[in-house]
């Protein structure tokens, strides 16, 4: 499969704690993206990391990419109840046609 | 979510009905996508349109028929659906240029229930 696979499937933490989600993929990529989905809604793009980048930050988000291990991680620092959502990684599998391959996602629950 | 709109937001239809889902993007993008999201499954790409031309059809049953009259609008025509077609149908758009990358912008989805 060319899809990314997120780990864990579900994560439950308290507000203020950090949340780390991992993504593994199988093919070469040009870039890897992380998306967020609130229950029953559309996906929202969070952050994109190119294959020649190792780490990227955006606000409370930190993404790492290890192309030798074909893996990425998304860290959300100082989590809030509003961060409760499903998080998906998506890769382009080396395609330049705009197609993305999504995994099943990690369901994050942040308790107040 | 206002960049990509989808109507209706909820749809309940019988197996013999014919209905259509509509998607409109206000972002000036040149590519549009239909996805199916079922519980516990990865997002399934159904159709891809680049510059109004269908470039991908991932073995989707013929009871799903896409239409892209222009680069801003995308339809999914539904007929004689099965209960297993009940899912959240998501539309997305992106600007596909040489070399990428391509962030996709999603609509809020249509929750479809087939009875």
PDB file of C-alpha atoms in Angstrom:
ATOM      1  CA  UNK A   1       0.000   0.000   0.000  1.00  0.00           C
ATOM      2  CA  UNK A   2       1.167   3.532  -0.698  1.00  0.00           C
ATOM      3  CA  UNK A   3      -0.875   4.895   2.159  1.00  0.00           C
ATOM      4  CA  UNK A   4       0.631   6.342   5.274  1.00  0.00           C
ATOM      5  CA  UNK A   5      -0.125   4.494   8.467  1.00  0.00           C
ATOM      6  CA  UNK A   6      -0.562   6.451  11.673  1.00  0.00           C
ATOM      7  CA  UNK A   7       0.317   5.171  15.104  1.00  0.00           C
ATOM      8  CA  UNK A   8      -1.249   5.003  17.629  1.00  0.00           C
ATOM      9  CA  UNK A   9      -4.812   4.589  16.392  1.00  0.00           C
ATOM     10  CA  UNK A  10      -6.063   6.435  19.455  1.00  0.00           C
ATOM     11  CA  UNK A  11      -4.406   8.669  22.021  1.00  0.00           C
ATOM     12  CA  UNK A  12      -5.932  10.104  25.181  1.00  0.00           C
ATOM     13  CA  UNK A  13      -4.127  12.770  27.219  1.00  0.00           C
ATOM     14  CA  UNK A  14      -4.763  15.608  29.673  1.00  0.00           C
ATOM     15  CA  UNK A  15      -4.682  19.267  28.749  1.00  0.00           C
ATOM     16  CA  UNK A  16      -1.185  20.670  28.938  1.00  0.00           C
ATOM     17  CA  UNK A  17       0.489  17.407  27.997  1.00  0.00           C
ATOM     18  CA  UNK A  18       2.261  16.853  24.706  1.00  0.00           C
ATOM     19  CA  UNK A  19       0.797  14.555  22.062  1.00  0.00           C
ATOM     20  CA  UNK A  20       2.986  12.635  19.643  1.00  0.00           C
ATOM     21  CA  UNK A  21       1.658  10.827  16.615  1.00  0.00           C
ATOM     22  CA  UNK A  22       3.689   8.793  14.175  1.00  0.00           C
ATOM     23  CA  UNK A  23       3.309   8.009  10.509  1.00  0.00           C
ATOM     24  CA  UNK A  24       5.040   5.370   8.436  1.00  0.00           C
ATOM     25  CA  UNK A  25       4.928   5.033   4.669  1.00  0.00           C
ATOM     26  CA  UNK A  26       6.341   2.688   2.071  1.00  0.00           C
ATOM     27  CA  UNK A  27       7.286   4.621  -1.065  1.00  0.00           C
ATOM     28  CA  UNK A  28       9.566   7.509  -1.945  1.00  0.00           C
ATOM     29  CA  UNK A  29       7.946  10.901  -1.472  1.00  0.00           C
ATOM     30  CA  UNK A  30       8.320  14.518  -2.525  1.00  0.00           C
ATOM     31  CA  UNK A  31       6.595  15.734   0.611  1.00  0.00           C
ATOM     32  CA  UNK A  32       4.497  14.593   3.546  1.00  0.00           C
ATOM     33  CA  UNK A  33       1.534  16.478   4.935  1.00  0.00           C
ATOM     34  CA  UNK A  34      -0.474  16.348   8.139  1.00  0.00           C
ATOM     35  CA  UNK A  35      -4.184  17.072   8.265  1.00  0.00           C
ATOM     36  CA  UNK A  36      -6.683  17.393  11.070  1.00  0.00           C
ATOM     37  CA  UNK A  37     -10.362  16.428  11.025  1.00  0.00           C
ATOM     38  CA  UNK A  38     -12.954  17.343  13.589  1.00  0.00           C
ATOM     39  CA  UNK A  39     -15.703  14.769  13.941  1.00  0.00           C
ATOM     40  CA  UNK A  40     -17.741  14.438  10.756  1.00  0.00           C
ATOM     41  CA  UNK A  41     -16.158  17.471   9.078  1.00  0.00           C
ATOM     42  CA  UNK A  42     -13.683  18.079   6.308  1.00  0.00           C
ATOM     43  CA  UNK A  43      -9.946  17.772   6.689  1.00  0.00           C
ATOM     44  CA  UNK A  44      -7.862  20.854   7.396  1.00  0.00           C
ATOM     45  CA  UNK A  45      -4.277  21.121   6.248  1.00  0.00           C
ATOM     46  CA  UNK A  46      -1.869  21.632   9.153  1.00  0.00           C
ATOM     47  CA  UNK A  47       1.678  21.450   7.899  1.00  0.00           C
ATOM     48  CA  UNK A  48       3.771  20.205   4.978  1.00  0.00           C
ATOM     49  CA  UNK A  49       7.338  18.965   5.137  1.00  0.00           C
ATOM     50  CA  UNK A  50       9.417  18.389   2.019  1.00  0.00           C
ATOM     51  CA  UNK A  51      11.549  15.319   1.538  1.00  0.00           C
ATOM     52  CA  UNK A  52      14.750  17.364   1.933  1.00  0.00           C
ATOM     53  CA  UNK A  53      13.626  18.797   5.277  1.00  0.00           C
ATOM     54  CA  UNK A  54      14.085  17.069   8.626  1.00  0.00           C
ATOM     55  CA  UNK A  55      12.039  19.233  10.945  1.00  0.00           C
ATOM     56  CA  UNK A  56       9.440  21.942  10.690  1.00  0.00           C
ATOM     57  CA  UNK A  57       7.541  24.047  13.203  1.00  0.00           C
ATOM     58  CA  UNK A  58       4.240  25.846  13.067  1.00  0.00           C
ATOM     59  CA  UNK A  59       2.952  27.311  16.325  1.00  0.00           C
ATOM     60  CA  UNK A  60       2.507  24.418  18.758  1.00  0.00           C
ATOM     61  CA  UNK A  61       3.128  21.869  16.009  1.00  0.00           C
ATOM     62  CA  UNK A  62       6.450  20.216  15.323  1.00  0.00           C
ATOM     63  CA  UNK A  63       6.883  17.752  12.487  1.00  0.00           C
ATOM     64  CA  UNK A  64       9.900  15.571  11.848  1.00  0.00           C
ATOM     65  CA  UNK A  65      10.686  13.502   8.794  1.00  0.00           C
ATOM     66  CA  UNK A  66      13.134  10.635   8.475  1.00  0.00           C
ATOM     67  CA  UNK A  67      13.189   9.520   4.857  1.00  0.00           C
ATOM     68  CA  UNK A  68      15.678   6.727   5.587  1.00  0.00           C
ATOM     69  CA  UNK A  69      13.135   5.160   7.944  1.00  0.00           C
ATOM     70  CA  UNK A  70      10.163   6.326   5.905  1.00  0.00           C
ATOM     71  CA  UNK A  71       8.573   7.828   8.969  1.00  0.00           C
ATOM     72  CA  UNK A  72       7.288  11.122  10.298  1.00  0.00           C
ATOM     73  CA  UNK A  73       6.064  12.356  13.640  1.00  0.00           C
ATOM     74  CA  UNK A  74       3.692  15.129  14.627  1.00  0.00           C
ATOM     75  CA  UNK A  75       4.131  16.669  18.059  1.00  0.00           C
ATOM     76  CA  UNK A  76       1.490  18.938  19.538  1.00  0.00           C
ATOM     77  CA  UNK A  77       2.843  20.747  22.568  1.00  0.00           C
ATOM     78  CA  UNK A  78       0.795  22.008  25.501  1.00  0.00           C
ATOM     79  CA  UNK A  79      -2.351  20.361  24.151  1.00  0.00           C
ATOM     80  CA  UNK A  80      -5.799  21.855  24.625  1.00  0.00           C
ATOM     81  CA  UNK A  81      -9.250  20.315  24.664  1.00  0.00           C
ATOM     82  CA  UNK A  82      -9.836  22.020  21.305  1.00  0.00           C
ATOM     83  CA  UNK A  83      -7.066  19.861  19.817  1.00  0.00           C
ATOM     84  CA  UNK A  84      -9.379  16.852  20.115  1.00  0.00           C
ATOM     85  CA  UNK A  85      -9.696  15.548  16.554  1.00  0.00           C
ATOM     86  CA  UNK A  86      -8.414  12.912  14.150  1.00  0.00           C
ATOM     87  CA  UNK A  87      -4.999  13.517  12.644  1.00  0.00           C
ATOM     88  CA  UNK A  88      -3.952  12.114   9.276  1.00  0.00           C
ATOM     89  CA  UNK A  89      -0.676  11.979   7.454  1.00  0.00           C
ATOM     90  CA  UNK A  90      -0.692  12.058   3.674  1.00  0.00           C
ATOM     91  CA  UNK A  91       2.064  11.406   1.185  1.00  0.00           C
ATOM     92  CA  UNK A  92       2.326  12.031  -2.528  1.00  0.00           C
ATOM     93  CA  UNK A  93       4.182   8.737  -3.124  1.00  0.00           C
ATOM     94  CA  UNK A  94       6.474  10.622  -5.477  1.00  0.00           C
ATOM     95  CA  UNK A  95       3.581  11.699  -7.710  1.00  0.00           C
ATOM     96  CA  UNK A  96       3.538  15.127  -9.330  1.00  0.00           C
ATOM     97  CA  UNK A  97      -0.126  14.908 -10.289  1.00  0.00           C
ATOM     98  CA  UNK A  98      -1.534  16.205  -7.028  1.00  0.00           C
ATOM     99  CA  UNK A  99      -2.726  12.851  -5.715  1.00  0.00           C
ATOM    100  CA  UNK A 100      -2.354  12.204  -1.972  1.00  0.00           C
ATOM    101  CA  UNK A 101      -2.445   8.939  -0.045  1.00  0.00           C
ATOM    102  CA  UNK A 102      -3.997   9.104   3.420  1.00  0.00           C
ATOM    103  CA  UNK A 103      -3.805   6.730   6.358  1.00  0.00           C
ATOM    104  CA  UNK A 104      -6.524   5.744   8.823  1.00  0.00           C
ATOM    105  CA  UNK A 105      -5.600   8.511  11.231  1.00  0.00           C
ATOM    106  CA  UNK A 106      -4.941   8.881  14.936  1.00  0.00           C
ATOM    107  CA  UNK A 107      -7.890   9.863  17.113  1.00  0.00           C
ATOM    108  CA  UNK A 108      -6.615  12.315  19.733  1.00  0.00           C
ATOM    109  CA  UNK A 109      -8.722  13.082  22.788  1.00  0.00           C
ATOM    110  CA  UNK A 110      -7.568  15.842  25.116  1.00  0.00           C
ATOM    111  CA  UNK A 111      -9.335  15.909  28.468  1.00  0.00           C
ATOM    112  CA  UNK A 112      -9.819  19.223  30.294  1.00  0.00           C
TER     113      UNK A 112
ATOM    114  CA  UNK B   1     -13.934  25.507   5.081  1.00  0.00           C
ATOM    115  CA  UNK B   2     -15.498  28.436   3.234  1.00  0.00           C
ATOM    116  CA  UNK B   3     -13.001  27.983   0.377  1.00  0.00           C
ATOM    117  CA  UNK B   4     -14.675  24.707  -0.623  1.00  0.00           C
ATOM    118  CA  UNK B   5     -18.393  24.277  -0.145  1.00  0.00           C
ATOM    119  CA  UNK B   6     -20.476  21.143  -0.427  1.00  0.00           C
ATOM    120  CA  UNK B   7     -24.221  20.645  -0.638  1.00  0.00           C
ATOM    121  CA  UNK B   8     -26.195  19.058   0.781  1.00  0.00           C
ATOM    122  CA  UNK B   9     -24.535  18.489   4.128  1.00  0.00           C
ATOM    123  CA  UNK B  10     -26.744  15.519   4.902  1.00  0.00           C
ATOM    124  CA  UNK B  11     -28.600  13.219   2.522  1.00  0.00           C
ATOM    125  CA  UNK B  12     -30.770  10.201   3.144  1.00  0.00           C
ATOM    126  CA  UNK B  13     -31.788   8.305   0.053  1.00  0.00           C
ATOM    127  CA  UNK B  14     -33.380   5.033  -0.854  1.00  0.00           C
ATOM    128  CA  UNK B  15     -31.624   2.484  -2.977  1.00  0.00           C
ATOM    129  CA  UNK B  16     -33.712   3.353  -6.018  1.00  0.00           C
ATOM    130  CA  UNK B  17     -33.306   7.126  -5.792  1.00  0.00           C
ATOM    131  CA  UNK B  18     -31.173   9.384  -7.935  1.00  0.00           C
ATOM    132  CA  UNK B  19     -29.439  12.289  -6.267  1.00  0.00           C
ATOM    133  CA  UNK B  20     -26.445  14.531  -6.834  1.00  0.00           C
ATOM    134  CA  UNK B  21     -23.768  15.941  -4.557  1.00  0.00           C
ATOM    135  CA  UNK B  22     -22.355  19.345  -5.396  1.00  0.00           C
ATOM    136  CA  UNK B  23     -18.978  20.826  -4.658  1.00  0.00           C
ATOM    137  CA  UNK B  24     -17.756  24.339  -5.406  1.00  0.00           C
ATOM    138  CA  UNK B  25     -14.313  25.769  -4.798  1.00  0.00           C
ATOM    139  CA  UNK B  26     -13.654  29.487  -4.548  1.00  0.00           C
ATOM    140  CA  UNK B  27      -9.872  29.228  -4.472  1.00  0.00           C
ATOM    141  CA  UNK B  28      -9.036  29.369  -8.155  1.00  0.00           C
ATOM    142  CA  UNK B  29      -7.582  25.866  -8.078  1.00  0.00           C
ATOM    143  CA  UNK B  30      -7.194  23.673 -11.136  1.00  0.00           C
ATOM    144  CA  UNK B  31      -7.727  20.235  -9.601  1.00  0.00           C
ATOM    145  CA  UNK B  32     -10.672  18.744  -7.727  1.00  0.00           C
ATOM    146  CA  UNK B  33     -11.159  15.431  -5.966  1.00  0.00           C
ATOM    147  CA  UNK B  34     -13.915  13.212  -4.573  1.00  0.00           C
ATOM    148  CA  UNK B  35     -13.121  11.071  -1.532  1.00  0.00           C
ATOM    149  CA  UNK B  36     -15.169   8.522   0.363  1.00  0.00           C
ATOM    150  CA  UNK B  37     -14.648   8.214   4.115  1.00  0.00           C
ATOM    151  CA  UNK B  38     -16.080   5.182   5.860  1.00  0.00           C
ATOM    152  CA  UNK B  39     -15.655   4.302   9.506  1.00  0.00           C
ATOM    153  CA  UNK B  40     -12.337   2.651  10.377  1.00  0.00           C
ATOM    154  CA  UNK B  41     -11.033   2.923   6.802  1.00  0.00           C
ATOM    155  CA  UNK B  42      -8.464   5.182   5.177  1.00  0.00           C
ATOM    156  CA  UNK B  43      -9.757   7.995   3.066  1.00  0.00           C
ATOM    157  CA  UNK B  44     -10.551   6.485  -0.346  1.00  0.00           C
ATOM    158  CA  UNK B  45      -9.837   8.603  -3.396  1.00  0.00           C
ATOM    159  CA  UNK B  46     -12.638   8.141  -5.924  1.00  0.00           C
ATOM    160  CA  UNK B  47     -12.052  10.597  -8.744  1.00  0.00           C
ATOM    161  CA  UNK B  48      -9.513  13.236  -9.732  1.00  0.00           C
ATOM    162  CA  UNK B  49     -10.079  16.077 -12.162  1.00  0.00           C
ATOM    163  CA  UNK B  50      -7.224  18.231 -13.422  1.00  0.00           C
ATOM    164  CA  UNK B  51      -8.213  21.181 -15.625  1.00  0.00           C
ATOM    165  CA  UNK B  52     -11.709  19.686 -15.910  1.00  0.00           C
ATOM    166  CA  UNK B  53     -10.399  16.408 -17.298  1.00  0.00           C
ATOM    167  CA  UNK B  54     -10.828  13.233 -15.322  1.00  0.00           C
ATOM    168  CA  UNK B  55      -7.395  11.834 -14.689  1.00  0.00           C
ATOM    169  CA  UNK B  56      -8.207   9.111 -12.209  1.00  0.00           C
ATOM    170  CA  UNK B  57     -11.051   6.725 -11.507  1.00  0.00           C
ATOM    171  CA  UNK B  58     -10.123   4.301  -8.785  1.00  0.00           C
ATOM    172  CA  UNK B  59     -12.329   1.390  -9.796  1.00  0.00           C
ATOM    173  CA  UNK B  60     -15.396   3.173  -8.551  1.00  0.00           C
ATOM    174  CA  UNK B  61     -18.700   1.428  -9.339  1.00  0.00           C
ATOM    175  CA  UNK B  62     -20.692   2.958 -12.162  1.00  0.00           C
ATOM    176  CA  UNK B  63     -23.486   3.882  -9.775  1.00  0.00           C
ATOM    177  CA  UNK B  64     -21.228   6.850  -8.946  1.00  0.00           C
ATOM    178  CA  UNK B  65     -20.904   9.248 -11.869  1.00  0.00           C
ATOM    179  CA  UNK B  66     -18.768  12.380 -11.581  1.00  0.00           C
ATOM    180  CA  UNK B  67     -19.174  15.554 -13.583  1.00  0.00           C
ATOM    181  CA  UNK B  68     -16.856  18.543 -13.747  1.00  0.00           C
ATOM    182  CA  UNK B  69     -18.403  21.275 -15.925  1.00  0.00           C
ATOM    183  CA  UNK B  70     -15.663  23.785 -15.085  1.00  0.00           C
ATOM    184  CA  UNK B  71     -12.673  24.065 -12.785  1.00  0.00           C
ATOM    185  CA  UNK B  72     -14.778  25.476  -9.933  1.00  0.00           C
ATOM    186  CA  UNK B  73     -17.581  22.933  -9.804  1.00  0.00           C
ATOM    187  CA  UNK B  74     -17.680  19.208  -9.271  1.00  0.00           C
ATOM    188  CA  UNK B  75     -20.696  16.955  -9.026  1.00  0.00           C
ATOM    189  CA  UNK B  76     -21.173  13.363  -7.962  1.00  0.00           C
ATOM    190  CA  UNK B  77     -24.307  11.826  -9.408  1.00  0.00           C
ATOM    191  CA  UNK B  78     -25.685   8.895  -7.449  1.00  0.00           C
ATOM    192  CA  UNK B  79     -28.107   6.210  -8.580  1.00  0.00           C
ATOM    193  CA  UNK B  80     -29.187   2.796  -7.321  1.00  0.00           C
ATOM    194  CA  UNK B  81     -26.814   2.947  -4.389  1.00  0.00           C
ATOM    195  CA  UNK B  82     -26.247   0.186  -1.852  1.00  0.00           C
ATOM    196  CA  UNK B  83     -26.337   0.475   1.959  1.00  0.00           C
ATOM    197  CA  UNK B  84     -22.540   0.022   2.039  1.00  0.00           C
ATOM    198  CA  UNK B  85     -22.249   3.286   0.114  1.00  0.00           C
ATOM    199  CA  UNK B  86     -23.323   5.127   3.258  1.00  0.00           C
ATOM    200  CA  UNK B  87     -20.339   7.296   4.204  1.00  0.00           C
ATOM    201  CA  UNK B  88     -18.998  10.830   4.403  1.00  0.00           C
ATOM    202  CA  UNK B  89     -18.215  12.105   0.907  1.00  0.00           C
ATOM    203  CA  UNK B  90     -15.542  14.750   0.831  1.00  0.00           C
ATOM    204  CA  UNK B  91     -14.612  17.098  -1.954  1.00  0.00           C
ATOM    205  CA  UNK B  92     -11.193  18.732  -2.124  1.00  0.00           C
ATOM    206  CA  UNK B  93      -9.299  21.040  -4.434  1.00  0.00           C
ATOM    207  CA  UNK B  94      -5.681  21.940  -4.990  1.00  0.00           C
ATOM    208  CA  UNK B  95      -3.482  23.947  -7.303  1.00  0.00           C
ATOM    209  CA  UNK B  96      -1.436  21.462  -9.300  1.00  0.00           C
ATOM    210  CA  UNK B  97       1.638  23.040 -10.838  1.00  0.00           C
ATOM    211  CA  UNK B  98       4.895  21.667 -12.101  1.00  0.00           C
ATOM    212  CA  UNK B  99       6.895  20.300  -9.194  1.00  0.00           C
ATOM    213  CA  UNK B 100       4.256  20.712  -6.492  1.00  0.00           C
ATOM    214  CA  UNK B 101       3.730  20.478  -3.562  1.00  0.00           C
ATOM    215  CA  UNK B 102      -0.032  20.216  -3.431  1.00  0.00           C
ATOM    216  CA  UNK B 103      -1.932  21.001  -0.317  1.00  0.00           C
ATOM    217  CA  UNK B 104      -5.526  19.940  -0.585  1.00  0.00           C
ATOM    218  CA  UNK B 105      -8.377  22.048   0.709  1.00  0.00           C
ATOM    219  CA  UNK B 106     -11.415  20.102   1.798  1.00  0.00           C
ATOM    220  CA  UNK B 107     -15.081  20.885   1.972  1.00  0.00           C
ATOM    221  CA  UNK B 108     -17.159  19.991   5.045  1.00  0.00           C
ATOM    222  CA  UNK B 109     -18.476  16.817   3.433  1.00  0.00           C
ATOM    223  CA  UNK B 110     -21.860  15.302   2.705  1.00  0.00           C
ATOM    224  CA  UNK B 111     -23.030  12.651   5.148  1.00  0.00           C
ATOM    225  CA  UNK B 112     -24.853  10.127   2.970  1.00  0.00           C
ATOM    226  CA  UNK B 113     -27.131   7.444   4.351  1.00  0.00           C
ATOM    227  CA  UNK B 114     -28.564   4.851   1.986  1.00  0.00           C
ATOM    228  CA  UNK B 115     -31.639   3.092   3.305  1.00  0.00           C
TER     229      UNK B 115
END
